CSV table of C-alpha atoms in Angstrom, one decimal:
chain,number,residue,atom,x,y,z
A,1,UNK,CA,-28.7,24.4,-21.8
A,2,UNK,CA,-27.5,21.7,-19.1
A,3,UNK,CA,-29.7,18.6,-20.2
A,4,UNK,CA,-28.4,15.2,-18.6
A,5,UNK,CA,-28.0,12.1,-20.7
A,6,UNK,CA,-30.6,9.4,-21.2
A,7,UNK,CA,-31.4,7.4,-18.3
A,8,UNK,CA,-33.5,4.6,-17.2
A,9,UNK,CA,-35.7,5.5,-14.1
A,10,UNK,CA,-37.1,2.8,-11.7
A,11,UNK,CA,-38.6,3.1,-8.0
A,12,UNK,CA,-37.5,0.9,-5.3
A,13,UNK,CA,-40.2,-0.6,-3.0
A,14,UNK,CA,-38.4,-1.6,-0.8
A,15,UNK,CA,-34.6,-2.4,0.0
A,16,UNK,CA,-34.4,-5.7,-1.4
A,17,UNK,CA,-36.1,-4.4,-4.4
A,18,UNK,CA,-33.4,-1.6,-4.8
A,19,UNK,CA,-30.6,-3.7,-4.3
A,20,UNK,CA,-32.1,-6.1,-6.8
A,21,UNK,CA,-32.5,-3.1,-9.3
A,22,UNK,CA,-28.7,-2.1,-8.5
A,23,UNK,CA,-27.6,-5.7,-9.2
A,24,UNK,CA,-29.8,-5.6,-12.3
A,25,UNK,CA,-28.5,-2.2,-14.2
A,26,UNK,CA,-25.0,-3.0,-12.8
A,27,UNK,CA,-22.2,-0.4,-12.0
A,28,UNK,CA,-23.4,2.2,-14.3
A,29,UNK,CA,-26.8,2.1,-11.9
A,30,UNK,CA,-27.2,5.4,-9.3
A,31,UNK,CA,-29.2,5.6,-6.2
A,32,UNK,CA,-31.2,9.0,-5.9
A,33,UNK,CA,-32.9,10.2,-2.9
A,34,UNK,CA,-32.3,13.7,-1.9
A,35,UNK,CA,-30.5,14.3,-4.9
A,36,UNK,CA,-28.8,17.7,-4.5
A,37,UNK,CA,-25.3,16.3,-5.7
A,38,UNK,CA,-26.2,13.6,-8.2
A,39,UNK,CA,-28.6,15.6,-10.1
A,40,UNK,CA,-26.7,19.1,-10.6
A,41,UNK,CA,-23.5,16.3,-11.7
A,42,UNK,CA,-25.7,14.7,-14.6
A,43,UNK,CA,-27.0,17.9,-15.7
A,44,UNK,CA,-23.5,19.2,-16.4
A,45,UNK,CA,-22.9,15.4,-17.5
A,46,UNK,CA,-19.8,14.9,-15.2
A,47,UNK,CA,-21.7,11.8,-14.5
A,48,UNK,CA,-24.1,10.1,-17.0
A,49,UNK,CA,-26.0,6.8,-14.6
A,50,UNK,CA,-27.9,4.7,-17.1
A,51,UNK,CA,-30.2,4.4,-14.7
A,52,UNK,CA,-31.7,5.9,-11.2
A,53,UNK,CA,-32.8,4.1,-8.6
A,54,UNK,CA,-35.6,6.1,-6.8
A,55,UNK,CA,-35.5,5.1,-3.0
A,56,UNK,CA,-37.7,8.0,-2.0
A,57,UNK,CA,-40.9,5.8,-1.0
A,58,UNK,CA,-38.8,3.4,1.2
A,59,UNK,CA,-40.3,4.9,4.8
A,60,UNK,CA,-38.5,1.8,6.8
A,61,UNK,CA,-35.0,3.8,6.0
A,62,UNK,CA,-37.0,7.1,7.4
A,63,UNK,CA,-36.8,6.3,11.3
A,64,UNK,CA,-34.7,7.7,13.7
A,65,UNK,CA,-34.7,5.8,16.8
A,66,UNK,CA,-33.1,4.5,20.0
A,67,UNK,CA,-32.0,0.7,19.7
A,68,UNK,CA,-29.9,-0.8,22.6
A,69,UNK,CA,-27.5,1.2,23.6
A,70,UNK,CA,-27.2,3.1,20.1
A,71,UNK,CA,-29.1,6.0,18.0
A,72,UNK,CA,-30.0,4.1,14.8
A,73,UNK,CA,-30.4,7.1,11.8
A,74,UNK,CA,-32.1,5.2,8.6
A,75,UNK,CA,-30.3,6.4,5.6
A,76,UNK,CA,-33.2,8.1,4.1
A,77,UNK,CA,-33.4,10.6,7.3
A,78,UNK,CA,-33.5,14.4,5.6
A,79,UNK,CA,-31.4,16.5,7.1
A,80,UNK,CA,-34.1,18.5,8.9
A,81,UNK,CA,-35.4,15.7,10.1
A,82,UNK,CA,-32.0,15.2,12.2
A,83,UNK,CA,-31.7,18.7,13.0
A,84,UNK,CA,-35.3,18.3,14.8
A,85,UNK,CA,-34.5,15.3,16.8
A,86,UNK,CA,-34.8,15.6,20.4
A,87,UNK,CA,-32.7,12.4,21.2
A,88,UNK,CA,-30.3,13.7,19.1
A,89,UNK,CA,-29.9,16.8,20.0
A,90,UNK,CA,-29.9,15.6,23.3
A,91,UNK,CA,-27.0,12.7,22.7
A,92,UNK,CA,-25.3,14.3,19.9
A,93,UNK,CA,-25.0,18.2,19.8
A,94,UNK,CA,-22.2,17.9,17.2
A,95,UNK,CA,-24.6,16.5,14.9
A,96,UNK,CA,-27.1,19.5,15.6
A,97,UNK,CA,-24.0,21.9,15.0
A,98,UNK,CA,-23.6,20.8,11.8
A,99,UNK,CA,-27.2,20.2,10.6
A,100,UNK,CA,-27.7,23.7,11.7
A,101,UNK,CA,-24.8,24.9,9.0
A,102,UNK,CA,-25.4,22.7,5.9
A,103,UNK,CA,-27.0,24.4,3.5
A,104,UNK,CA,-29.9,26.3,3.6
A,105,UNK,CA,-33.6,24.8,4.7
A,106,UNK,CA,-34.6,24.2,1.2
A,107,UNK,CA,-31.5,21.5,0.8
A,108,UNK,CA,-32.2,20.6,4.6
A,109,UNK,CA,-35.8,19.9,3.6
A,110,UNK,CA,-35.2,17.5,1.0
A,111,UNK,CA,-31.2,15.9,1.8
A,112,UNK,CA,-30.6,12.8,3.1
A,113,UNK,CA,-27.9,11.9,5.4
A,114,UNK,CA,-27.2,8.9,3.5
A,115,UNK,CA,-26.6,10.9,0.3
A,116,UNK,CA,-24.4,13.1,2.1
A,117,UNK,CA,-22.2,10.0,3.2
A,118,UNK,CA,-22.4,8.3,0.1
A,119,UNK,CA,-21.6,11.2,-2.3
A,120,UNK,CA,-18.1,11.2,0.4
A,121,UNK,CA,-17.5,14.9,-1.3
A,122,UNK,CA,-14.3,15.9,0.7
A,123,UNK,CA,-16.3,19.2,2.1
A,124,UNK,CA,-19.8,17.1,3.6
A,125,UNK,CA,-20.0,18.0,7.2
A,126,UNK,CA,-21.5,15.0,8.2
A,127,UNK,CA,-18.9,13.0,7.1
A,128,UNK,CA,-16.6,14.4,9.5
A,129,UNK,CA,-19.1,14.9,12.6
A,130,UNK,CA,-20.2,10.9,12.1
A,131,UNK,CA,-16.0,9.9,12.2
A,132,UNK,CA,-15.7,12.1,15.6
A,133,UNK,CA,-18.4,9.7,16.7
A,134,UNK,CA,-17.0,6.6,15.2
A,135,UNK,CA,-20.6,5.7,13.8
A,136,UNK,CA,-21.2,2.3,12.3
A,137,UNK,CA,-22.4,2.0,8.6
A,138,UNK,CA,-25.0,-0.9,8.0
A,139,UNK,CA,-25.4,-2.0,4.5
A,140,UNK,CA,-27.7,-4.5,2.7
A,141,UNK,CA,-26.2,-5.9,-0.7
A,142,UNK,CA,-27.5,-9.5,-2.2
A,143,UNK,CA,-25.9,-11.4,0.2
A,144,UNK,CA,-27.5,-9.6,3.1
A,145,UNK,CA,-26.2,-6.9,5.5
A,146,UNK,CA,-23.0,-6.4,6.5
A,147,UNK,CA,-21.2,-3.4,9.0
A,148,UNK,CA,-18.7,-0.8,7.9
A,149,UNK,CA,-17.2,0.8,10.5
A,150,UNK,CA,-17.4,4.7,8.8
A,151,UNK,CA,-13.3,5.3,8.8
A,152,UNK,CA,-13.2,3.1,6.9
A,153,UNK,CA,-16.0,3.6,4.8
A,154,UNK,CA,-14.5,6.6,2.9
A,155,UNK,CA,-12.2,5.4,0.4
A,156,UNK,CA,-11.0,8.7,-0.9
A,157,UNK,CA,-13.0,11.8,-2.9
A,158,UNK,CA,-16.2,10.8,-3.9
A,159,UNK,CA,-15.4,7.1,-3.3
A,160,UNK,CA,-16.6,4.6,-0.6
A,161,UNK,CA,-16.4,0.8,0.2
A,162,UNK,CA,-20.0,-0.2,-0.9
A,163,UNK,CA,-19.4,-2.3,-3.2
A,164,UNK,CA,-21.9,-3.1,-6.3
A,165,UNK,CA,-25.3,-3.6,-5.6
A,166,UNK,CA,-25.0,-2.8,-2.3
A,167,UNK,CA,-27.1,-0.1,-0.5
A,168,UNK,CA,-26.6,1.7,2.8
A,169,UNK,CA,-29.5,1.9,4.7
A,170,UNK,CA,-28.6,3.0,8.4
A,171,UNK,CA,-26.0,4.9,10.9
A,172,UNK,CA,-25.2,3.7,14.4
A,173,UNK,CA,-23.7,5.9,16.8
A,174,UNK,CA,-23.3,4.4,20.0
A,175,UNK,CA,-24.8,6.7,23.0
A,176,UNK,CA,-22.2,6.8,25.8
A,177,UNK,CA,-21.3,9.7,28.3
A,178,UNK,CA,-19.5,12.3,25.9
A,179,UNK,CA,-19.8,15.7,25.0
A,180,UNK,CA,-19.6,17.1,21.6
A,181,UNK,CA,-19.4,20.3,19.6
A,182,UNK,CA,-18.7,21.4,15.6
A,183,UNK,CA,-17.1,24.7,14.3
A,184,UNK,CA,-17.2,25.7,11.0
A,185,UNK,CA,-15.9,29.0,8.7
A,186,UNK,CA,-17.7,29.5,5.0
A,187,UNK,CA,-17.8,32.1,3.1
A,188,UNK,CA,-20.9,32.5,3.2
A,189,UNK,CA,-24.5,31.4,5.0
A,190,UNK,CA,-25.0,27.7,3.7
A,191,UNK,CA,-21.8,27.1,1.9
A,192,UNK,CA,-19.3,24.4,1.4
A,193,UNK,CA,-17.1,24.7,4.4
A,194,UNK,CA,-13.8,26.6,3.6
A,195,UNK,CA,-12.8,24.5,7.0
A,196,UNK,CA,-14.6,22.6,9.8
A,197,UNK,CA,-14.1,21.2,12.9
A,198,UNK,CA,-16.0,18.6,15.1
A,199,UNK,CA,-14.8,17.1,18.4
A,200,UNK,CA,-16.2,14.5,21.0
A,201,UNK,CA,-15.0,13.8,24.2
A,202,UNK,CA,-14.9,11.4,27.0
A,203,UNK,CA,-14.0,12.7,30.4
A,204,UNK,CA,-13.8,10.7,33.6
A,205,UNK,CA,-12.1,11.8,37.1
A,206,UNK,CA,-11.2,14.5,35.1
A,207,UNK,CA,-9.2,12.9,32.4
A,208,UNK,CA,-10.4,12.6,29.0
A,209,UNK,CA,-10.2,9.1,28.2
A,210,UNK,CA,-11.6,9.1,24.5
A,211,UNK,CA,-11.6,11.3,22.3
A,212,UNK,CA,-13.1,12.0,18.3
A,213,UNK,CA,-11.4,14.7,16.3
A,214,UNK,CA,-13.2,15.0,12.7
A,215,UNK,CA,-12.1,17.8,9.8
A,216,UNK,CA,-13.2,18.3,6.9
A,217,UNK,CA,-12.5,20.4,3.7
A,218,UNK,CA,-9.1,20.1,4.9
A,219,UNK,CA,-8.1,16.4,3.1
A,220,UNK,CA,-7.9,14.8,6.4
A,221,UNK,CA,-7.4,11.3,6.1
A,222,UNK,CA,-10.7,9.3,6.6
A,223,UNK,CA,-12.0,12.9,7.8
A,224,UNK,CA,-10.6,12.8,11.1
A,225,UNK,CA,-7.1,13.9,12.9
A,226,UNK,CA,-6.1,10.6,15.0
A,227,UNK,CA,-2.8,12.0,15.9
A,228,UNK,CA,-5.2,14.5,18.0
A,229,UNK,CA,-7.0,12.3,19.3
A,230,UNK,CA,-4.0,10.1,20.5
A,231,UNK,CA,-2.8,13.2,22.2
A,232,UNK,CA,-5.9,13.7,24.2
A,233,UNK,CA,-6.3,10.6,25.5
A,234,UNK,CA,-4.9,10.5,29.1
A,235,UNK,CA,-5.1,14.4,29.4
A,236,UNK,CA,-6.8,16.7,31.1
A,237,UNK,CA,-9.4,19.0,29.1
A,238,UNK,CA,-8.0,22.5,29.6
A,239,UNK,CA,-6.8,24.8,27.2
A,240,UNK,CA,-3.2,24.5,26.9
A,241,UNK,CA,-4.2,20.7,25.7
A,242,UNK,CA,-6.8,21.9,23.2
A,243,UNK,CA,-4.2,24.5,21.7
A,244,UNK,CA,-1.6,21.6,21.3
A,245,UNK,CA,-4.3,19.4,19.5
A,246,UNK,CA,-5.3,22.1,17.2
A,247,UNK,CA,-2.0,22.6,16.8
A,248,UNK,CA,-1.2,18.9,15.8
A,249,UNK,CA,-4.2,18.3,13.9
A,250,UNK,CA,-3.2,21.4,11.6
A,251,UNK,CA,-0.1,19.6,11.0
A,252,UNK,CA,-1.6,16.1,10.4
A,253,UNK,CA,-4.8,17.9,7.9
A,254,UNK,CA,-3.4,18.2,3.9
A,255,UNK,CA,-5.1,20.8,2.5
A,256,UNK,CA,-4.9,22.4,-0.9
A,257,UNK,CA,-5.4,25.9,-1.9
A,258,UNK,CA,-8.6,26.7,-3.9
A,259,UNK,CA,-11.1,29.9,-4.4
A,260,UNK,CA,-11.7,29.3,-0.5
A,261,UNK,CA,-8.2,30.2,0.6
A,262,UNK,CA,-4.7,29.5,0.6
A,263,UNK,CA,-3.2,26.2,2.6
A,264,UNK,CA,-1.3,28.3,4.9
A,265,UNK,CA,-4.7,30.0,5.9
A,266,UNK,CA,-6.4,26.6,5.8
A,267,UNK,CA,-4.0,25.0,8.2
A,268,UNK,CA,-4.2,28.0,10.5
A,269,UNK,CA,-8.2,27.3,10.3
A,270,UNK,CA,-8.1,23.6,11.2
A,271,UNK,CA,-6.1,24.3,14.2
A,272,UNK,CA,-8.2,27.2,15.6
A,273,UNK,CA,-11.6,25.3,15.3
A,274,UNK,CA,-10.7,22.4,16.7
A,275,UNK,CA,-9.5,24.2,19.6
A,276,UNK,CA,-12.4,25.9,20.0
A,277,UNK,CA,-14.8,22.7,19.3
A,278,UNK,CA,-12.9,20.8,22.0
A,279,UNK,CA,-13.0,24.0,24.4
A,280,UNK,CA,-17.1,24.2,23.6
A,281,UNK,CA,-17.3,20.4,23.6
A,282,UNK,CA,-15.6,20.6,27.7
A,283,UNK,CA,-17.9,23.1,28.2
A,284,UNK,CA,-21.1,21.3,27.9
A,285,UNK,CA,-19.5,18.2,29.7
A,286,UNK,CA,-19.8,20.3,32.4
A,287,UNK,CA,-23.1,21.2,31.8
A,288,UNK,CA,-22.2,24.3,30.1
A,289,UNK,CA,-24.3,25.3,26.8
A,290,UNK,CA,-22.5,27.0,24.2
């Protein structure tokens, strides 16, 4: 029988209460919201909280919404609820791409993108499709809020810069004139990706002039391929370009071999779906759905 460890449960209601409650229980304290990763994790024991912070009934981290000149995503956004979005679906298509692939609608129903970001496992799709974008983490500790810019938010597996007591409570993404596209192979429908691909691109007077190149499951560093997206910049989006960035960002990925493949088959994977996210994402800049 997989029984977790005694815990302490308390609810949040509201932020500064959670933070509070964090600050109070100390580093042993865990923030649940979605809880498809925490939960399974204490009920095998691999991680044993001595308490749980419930955030569920804190509706002002619920909102998606349009502030300024970025889409502000409150932490506490289930993943359906982004896959739904009609501003983001119509600013962000690599954010439906993935949504549309992570899990299955049950998970979808219930997950939070926060949790996904915070739980930094090194196969989250989101994590990779918010670095193309160069999102903005905001977090609220004691001492207030402060901004993480989300490369360098992850740390390494399962490991982030929020420090103690500190909760993250929204995503910016700033809207500008880009397309956008994500790719992903798994082994089967709603499975950890055995590789994915996202890409975001700039392109003015025919010359992309910024680029996002995000990978995951592949142990890209900070979830993204910058030597890629280095190469882009200043190019033209064509193929023979997009071939030569899969081909770098293959190189520049670090992937180990596992039930889900060989590295040799890995690499090959990282390189064909970026191409093919950047040849989609060109597509759509010219008004092209795919």
């Amino acid at each position: 029988m997989q029984v977790p460890a005694a815990f302490q449960y308390e609810t949040a209601t509201s932020v500064e209460h959670a933070v509070e409650l964090l600050a109070r229980y100390g580093p042993e304290a865990r923030v649940v919201a979605g809880g498809h990763s925490l939960l399974p994790m204490m009920k095998l024991r691999l991680a044993q909280p001595e308490a749980l912070i419930d955030i569920n009934g804190l509706g002002e981290l619920a909102l998606i919404q349009v502030d300024g000149h970025d889409l502000a995503v409150g932490a506490m956004v289930r993943h359906a609820e982004l896959l739904a979005s009609p501003v983001v679906g119509e600013h962000f298509p690599i954010l439906r791409d993935a949504e549309r692939v992570i899990a299955d609608p049950l998970v979808r129903n219930r997950g939070t993108v926060g949790g996904s970001l915070c739980q930094a496992d090194p196969s989250e799709d989101l994590s990779a499709a918010f670095s193309a974008l160069r999102a903005t983490l905001v977090v609220q500790g004691l001492g207030g809020r402060r901004t993480i810019g989300i490369r360098e938010f992850f740390l390494g597996p399962y490991e982030t810069a929020l420090n103690e007591a500190e909760l993250l409570v929204e995503i910016r993404v700033p809207i500008r004139s880009h397309a956008s596209a994500y790719r992903k192979v798994e082994r089967r429908v709603g499975d950890w990706a055995v590789v994915a691909a996202g890409a975001v691109l700039e392109i003015s007077g025919g010359v992309i002039t910024e680029a996002g190149i995000g990978l995951t499951a592949v142990g890209a560093p900070r979830f993204v391929s910058e030597q890629a997206e280095d190469f882009l910049r200043g190019g033209r989006p064509d193929d023979e370009g997009f071939a030569e960035a899969g081909r770098i960002a293959a190189q520049e990925c670090r992937p180990t071999a596992d039930q889900r493949g060989p590295v040799d088959y890995k690499r090959h994977l990282a390189g064909e779906l970026t191409t093919r996210a950047l040849r989609v994402a060109a597509a759509r800049a010219q008004g092209q759905e795919a």
